[in-house]
């Protein structure tokens, strides 16, 4: 896939309540990660991973990190001129991957890309803890195709809990 580089900003508005979330998106490749519903303390957020037709049916991974991503060119290289830029030592990333309780907060962080619509969704459920407000979470996904083109990382979506 084509490699696109750049940075964008998304701001969402919730009725008369004003701004309810903001997300900075670092566009890295043709596998796109998008925040569909904002992250709010005591609420449920939604991320969507959009893949390419060649990736239909293959495994994906979407993970969070509290640690900011490393600079471009410093991550774990994957195929398609993409790289995984979240810290593999981040405690939240390790919790999401390894702890059985992670399923209470992160749903569908792994699975197979739908052949019908070339997407995958991850639900994030945050407790109603005011201490979470202002916390920035960084998200990145990857799709794993065993043959060419190989694994490809998504862009990074950074969200601030409101």
PDB file of C-alpha atoms in Angstrom:
ATOM      1  CA  UNK A   1       0.000   0.000   0.000  1.00  0.00           C
ATOM      2  CA  UNK A   2       0.901   3.583  -0.396  1.00  0.00           C
ATOM      3  CA  UNK A   3       2.651   5.266   2.484  1.00  0.00           C
ATOM      4  CA  UNK A   4       1.108   8.532   3.594  1.00  0.00           C
ATOM      5  CA  UNK A   5       2.860  10.783   6.033  1.00  0.00           C
ATOM      6  CA  UNK A   6       1.527  13.714   7.971  1.00  0.00           C
ATOM      7  CA  UNK A   7      -0.273  14.783  11.095  1.00  0.00           C
ATOM      8  CA  UNK A   8      -3.923  15.716  11.544  1.00  0.00           C
ATOM      9  CA  UNK A   9      -6.115  16.802  14.433  1.00  0.00           C
ATOM     10  CA  UNK A  10      -9.714  15.757  15.113  1.00  0.00           C
ATOM     11  CA  UNK A  11     -11.974  17.565  17.557  1.00  0.00           C
ATOM     12  CA  UNK A  12     -15.432  16.214  18.423  1.00  0.00           C
ATOM     13  CA  UNK A  13     -18.337  18.196  19.810  1.00  0.00           C
ATOM     14  CA  UNK A  14     -21.147  16.727  21.916  1.00  0.00           C
ATOM     15  CA  UNK A  15     -24.238  18.918  21.637  1.00  0.00           C
ATOM     16  CA  UNK A  16     -24.357  21.800  24.065  1.00  0.00           C
ATOM     17  CA  UNK A  17     -21.724  20.067  26.199  1.00  0.00           C
ATOM     18  CA  UNK A  18     -18.885  21.524  24.139  1.00  0.00           C
ATOM     19  CA  UNK A  19     -15.711  19.704  23.190  1.00  0.00           C
ATOM     20  CA  UNK A  20     -15.769  16.148  24.487  1.00  0.00           C
ATOM     21  CA  UNK A  21     -12.559  14.769  23.006  1.00  0.00           C
ATOM     22  CA  UNK A  22      -9.576  15.515  20.859  1.00  0.00           C
ATOM     23  CA  UNK A  23      -7.318  13.165  18.933  1.00  0.00           C
ATOM     24  CA  UNK A  24      -4.109  13.705  17.047  1.00  0.00           C
ATOM     25  CA  UNK A  25      -3.646  11.234  14.224  1.00  0.00           C
ATOM     26  CA  UNK A  26      -0.203  10.467  12.837  1.00  0.00           C
ATOM     27  CA  UNK A  27      -0.878   9.057   9.352  1.00  0.00           C
ATOM     28  CA  UNK A  28       1.627   6.286   8.663  1.00  0.00           C
ATOM     29  CA  UNK A  29       0.257   3.764   6.194  1.00  0.00           C
ATOM     30  CA  UNK A  30      -2.668   2.278   4.349  1.00  0.00           C
ATOM     31  CA  UNK A  31      -4.021   0.509   7.458  1.00  0.00           C
ATOM     32  CA  UNK A  32      -5.979   3.271   9.166  1.00  0.00           C
ATOM     33  CA  UNK A  33      -6.985   3.443  12.824  1.00  0.00           C
ATOM     34  CA  UNK A  34      -9.839   5.861  13.561  1.00  0.00           C
ATOM     35  CA  UNK A  35     -11.528   6.896  16.787  1.00  0.00           C
ATOM     36  CA  UNK A  36     -15.297   6.628  16.226  1.00  0.00           C
ATOM     37  CA  UNK A  37     -16.472   7.364  19.770  1.00  0.00           C
ATOM     38  CA  UNK A  38     -14.568   9.503  22.289  1.00  0.00           C
ATOM     39  CA  UNK A  39     -12.896   8.205  25.415  1.00  0.00           C
ATOM     40  CA  UNK A  40     -14.589   9.541  28.520  1.00  0.00           C
ATOM     41  CA  UNK A  41     -14.141   8.587  32.156  1.00  0.00           C
ATOM     42  CA  UNK A  42     -17.114   6.353  32.935  1.00  0.00           C
ATOM     43  CA  UNK A  43     -17.899   5.840  29.262  1.00  0.00           C
ATOM     44  CA  UNK A  44     -17.244   3.549  26.311  1.00  0.00           C
ATOM     45  CA  UNK A  45     -14.990   4.542  23.410  1.00  0.00           C
ATOM     46  CA  UNK A  46     -14.705   2.908  20.000  1.00  0.00           C
ATOM     47  CA  UNK A  47     -11.764   2.503  17.626  1.00  0.00           C
ATOM     48  CA  UNK A  48     -12.040   1.170  14.073  1.00  0.00           C
ATOM     49  CA  UNK A  49      -9.190  -0.390  12.105  1.00  0.00           C
ATOM     50  CA  UNK A  50      -9.659  -0.148   8.344  1.00  0.00           C
ATOM     51  CA  UNK A  51      -7.615  -2.622   6.315  1.00  0.00           C
ATOM     52  CA  UNK A  52      -6.930  -3.369   2.655  1.00  0.00           C
ATOM     53  CA  UNK A  53      -8.648  -6.130   0.689  1.00  0.00           C
ATOM     54  CA  UNK A  54      -5.477  -8.274   0.681  1.00  0.00           C
ATOM     55  CA  UNK A  55      -5.662  -8.289   4.520  1.00  0.00           C
ATOM     56  CA  UNK A  56      -9.225  -9.683   4.771  1.00  0.00           C
ATOM     57  CA  UNK A  57      -9.459 -12.596   7.178  1.00  0.00           C
ATOM     58  CA  UNK A  58      -5.990 -12.066   8.642  1.00  0.00           C
ATOM     59  CA  UNK A  59      -5.219 -11.334  12.286  1.00  0.00           C
ATOM     60  CA  UNK A  60      -5.049  -7.841  13.711  1.00  0.00           C
ATOM     61  CA  UNK A  61      -3.944  -6.281  16.971  1.00  0.00           C
ATOM     62  CA  UNK A  62      -4.928  -2.899  18.454  1.00  0.00           C
ATOM     63  CA  UNK A  63      -3.121  -1.833  21.624  1.00  0.00           C
ATOM     64  CA  UNK A  64      -2.948   1.183  23.951  1.00  0.00           C
ATOM     65  CA  UNK A  65       0.087   2.827  25.488  1.00  0.00           C
ATOM     66  CA  UNK A  66       0.626   5.504  28.111  1.00  0.00           C
ATOM     67  CA  UNK A  67       4.127   6.082  26.748  1.00  0.00           C
ATOM     68  CA  UNK A  68       4.283   8.457  23.766  1.00  0.00           C
ATOM     69  CA  UNK A  69       5.283   6.761  20.500  1.00  0.00           C
ATOM     70  CA  UNK A  70       8.923   6.758  19.451  1.00  0.00           C
ATOM     71  CA  UNK A  71      10.009   9.002  16.580  1.00  0.00           C
ATOM     72  CA  UNK A  72       9.447   7.765  13.017  1.00  0.00           C
ATOM     73  CA  UNK A  73      12.333   5.529  12.009  1.00  0.00           C
ATOM     74  CA  UNK A  74      12.935   4.382  15.612  1.00  0.00           C
ATOM     75  CA  UNK A  75      10.147   1.783  15.946  1.00  0.00           C
ATOM     76  CA  UNK A  76       9.893  -1.922  15.189  1.00  0.00           C
ATOM     77  CA  UNK A  77      10.090  -2.168  11.367  1.00  0.00           C
ATOM     78  CA  UNK A  78       7.330  -4.067   9.592  1.00  0.00           C
ATOM     79  CA  UNK A  79       6.581  -4.630   5.918  1.00  0.00           C
ATOM     80  CA  UNK A  80       5.075  -1.948   3.680  1.00  0.00           C
ATOM     81  CA  UNK A  81       7.500   0.699   4.946  1.00  0.00           C
ATOM     82  CA  UNK A  82       5.613   0.837   8.231  1.00  0.00           C
ATOM     83  CA  UNK A  83       6.722   0.424  11.790  1.00  0.00           C
ATOM     84  CA  UNK A  84       5.226  -0.280  15.195  1.00  0.00           C
ATOM     85  CA  UNK A  85       6.081   2.818  17.225  1.00  0.00           C
ATOM     86  CA  UNK A  86       4.587   2.105  20.663  1.00  0.00           C
ATOM     87  CA  UNK A  87       6.883   0.980  23.462  1.00  0.00           C
ATOM     88  CA  UNK A  88       6.723  -2.786  23.908  1.00  0.00           C
ATOM     89  CA  UNK A  89       7.650  -2.209  27.583  1.00  0.00           C
ATOM     90  CA  UNK A  90       4.715   0.133  28.304  1.00  0.00           C
ATOM     91  CA  UNK A  91       2.745  -1.149  31.348  1.00  0.00           C
ATOM     92  CA  UNK A  92      -0.677  -0.455  29.790  1.00  0.00           C
ATOM     93  CA  UNK A  93       0.294  -2.204  26.548  1.00  0.00           C
ATOM     94  CA  UNK A  94       1.548  -5.219  28.531  1.00  0.00           C
ATOM     95  CA  UNK A  95      -1.651  -5.232  30.627  1.00  0.00           C
ATOM     96  CA  UNK A  96      -3.814  -5.140  27.474  1.00  0.00           C
ATOM     97  CA  UNK A  97      -1.890  -8.051  25.944  1.00  0.00           C
ATOM     98  CA  UNK A  98      -1.315 -10.280  28.963  1.00  0.00           C
ATOM     99  CA  UNK A  99      -3.708  -9.702  31.846  1.00  0.00           C
ATOM    100  CA  UNK A 100      -6.992 -11.680  31.867  1.00  0.00           C
ATOM    101  CA  UNK A 101      -8.698  -8.636  33.452  1.00  0.00           C
ATOM    102  CA  UNK A 102      -7.850  -6.494  30.400  1.00  0.00           C
ATOM    103  CA  UNK A 103     -11.042  -7.795  28.754  1.00  0.00           C
ATOM    104  CA  UNK A 104     -13.030  -5.721  31.267  1.00  0.00           C
ATOM    105  CA  UNK A 105     -11.597  -2.549  29.714  1.00  0.00           C
ATOM    106  CA  UNK A 106     -10.519  -3.478  26.162  1.00  0.00           C
ATOM    107  CA  UNK A 107     -12.768  -5.635  23.948  1.00  0.00           C
ATOM    108  CA  UNK A 108     -11.668  -7.057  20.562  1.00  0.00           C
ATOM    109  CA  UNK A 109      -8.061  -5.893  20.708  1.00  0.00           C
ATOM    110  CA  UNK A 110      -7.221  -8.986  18.657  1.00  0.00           C
ATOM    111  CA  UNK A 111      -9.122 -10.928  16.037  1.00  0.00           C
ATOM    112  CA  UNK A 112      -9.503 -11.273  12.274  1.00  0.00           C
ATOM    113  CA  UNK A 113     -10.179  -8.512   9.767  1.00  0.00           C
ATOM    114  CA  UNK A 114     -13.748  -8.837   8.460  1.00  0.00           C
ATOM    115  CA  UNK A 115     -13.864  -9.979   4.831  1.00  0.00           C
ATOM    116  CA  UNK A 116     -17.230  -8.219   4.453  1.00  0.00           C
ATOM    117  CA  UNK A 117     -16.181  -4.683   5.295  1.00  0.00           C
ATOM    118  CA  UNK A 118     -12.387  -4.886   5.826  1.00  0.00           C
ATOM    119  CA  UNK A 119     -12.659  -3.540   9.359  1.00  0.00           C
ATOM    120  CA  UNK A 120     -12.155  -4.441  12.992  1.00  0.00           C
ATOM    121  CA  UNK A 121     -13.448  -2.627  16.082  1.00  0.00           C
ATOM    122  CA  UNK A 122     -12.102  -2.262  19.592  1.00  0.00           C
ATOM    123  CA  UNK A 123     -14.316  -1.095  22.463  1.00  0.00           C
ATOM    124  CA  UNK A 124     -12.752   0.716  25.406  1.00  0.00           C
ATOM    125  CA  UNK A 125     -14.669   0.894  28.678  1.00  0.00           C
ATOM    126  CA  UNK A 126     -13.280   3.315  31.247  1.00  0.00           C
ATOM    127  CA  UNK A 127     -14.318   3.427  34.908  1.00  0.00           C
ATOM    128  CA  UNK A 128     -15.955   6.645  36.221  1.00  0.00           C
ATOM    129  CA  UNK A 129     -12.697   7.792  37.794  1.00  0.00           C
ATOM    130  CA  UNK A 130     -12.142  11.578  37.581  1.00  0.00           C
ATOM    131  CA  UNK A 131      -8.412  10.852  37.906  1.00  0.00           C
ATOM    132  CA  UNK A 132      -8.466   9.537  34.315  1.00  0.00           C
ATOM    133  CA  UNK A 133      -9.537  12.911  32.893  1.00  0.00           C
ATOM    134  CA  UNK A 134      -6.634  14.455  31.004  1.00  0.00           C
ATOM    135  CA  UNK A 135      -4.805  11.141  30.572  1.00  0.00           C
ATOM    136  CA  UNK A 136      -3.456  10.685  27.064  1.00  0.00           C
ATOM    137  CA  UNK A 137      -3.602   7.214  25.538  1.00  0.00           C
ATOM    138  CA  UNK A 138      -1.754   6.315  22.345  1.00  0.00           C
ATOM    139  CA  UNK A 139      -3.206   3.557  20.135  1.00  0.00           C
ATOM    140  CA  UNK A 140      -1.708   1.627  17.253  1.00  0.00           C
ATOM    141  CA  UNK A 141      -2.879  -1.382  15.302  1.00  0.00           C
ATOM    142  CA  UNK A 142      -1.246  -3.895  12.999  1.00  0.00           C
ATOM    143  CA  UNK A 143      -2.500  -6.474  10.511  1.00  0.00           C
ATOM    144  CA  UNK A 144      -0.490  -9.668  10.109  1.00  0.00           C
ATOM    145  CA  UNK A 145      -0.431 -11.220   6.622  1.00  0.00           C
ATOM    146  CA  UNK A 146       1.947 -14.233   6.592  1.00  0.00           C
ATOM    147  CA  UNK A 147       3.044 -13.799   2.953  1.00  0.00           C
ATOM    148  CA  UNK A 148       3.761 -10.633   1.007  1.00  0.00           C
ATOM    149  CA  UNK A 149       3.014  -7.868   1.815  1.00  0.00           C
ATOM    150  CA  UNK A 150       3.565  -9.060   5.426  1.00  0.00           C
ATOM    151  CA  UNK A 151       2.642  -7.261   8.650  1.00  0.00           C
ATOM    152  CA  UNK A 152       1.639  -3.626   8.408  1.00  0.00           C
ATOM    153  CA  UNK A 153       1.255  -1.120  11.226  1.00  0.00           C
ATOM    154  CA  UNK A 154      -1.525   1.437  11.344  1.00  0.00           C
ATOM    155  CA  UNK A 155      -1.249   5.116  12.064  1.00  0.00           C
ATOM    156  CA  UNK A 156      -1.118   6.194  15.701  1.00  0.00           C
ATOM    157  CA  UNK A 157      -4.184   7.724  17.327  1.00  0.00           C
ATOM    158  CA  UNK A 158      -3.535   9.723  20.504  1.00  0.00           C
ATOM    159  CA  UNK A 159      -6.617  10.456  22.601  1.00  0.00           C
ATOM    160  CA  UNK A 160      -7.094  12.470  25.757  1.00  0.00           C
ATOM    161  CA  UNK A 161      -9.689  11.165  28.206  1.00  0.00           C
ATOM    162  CA  UNK A 162     -12.379  13.763  28.882  1.00  0.00           C
TER     163      UNK A 162
END
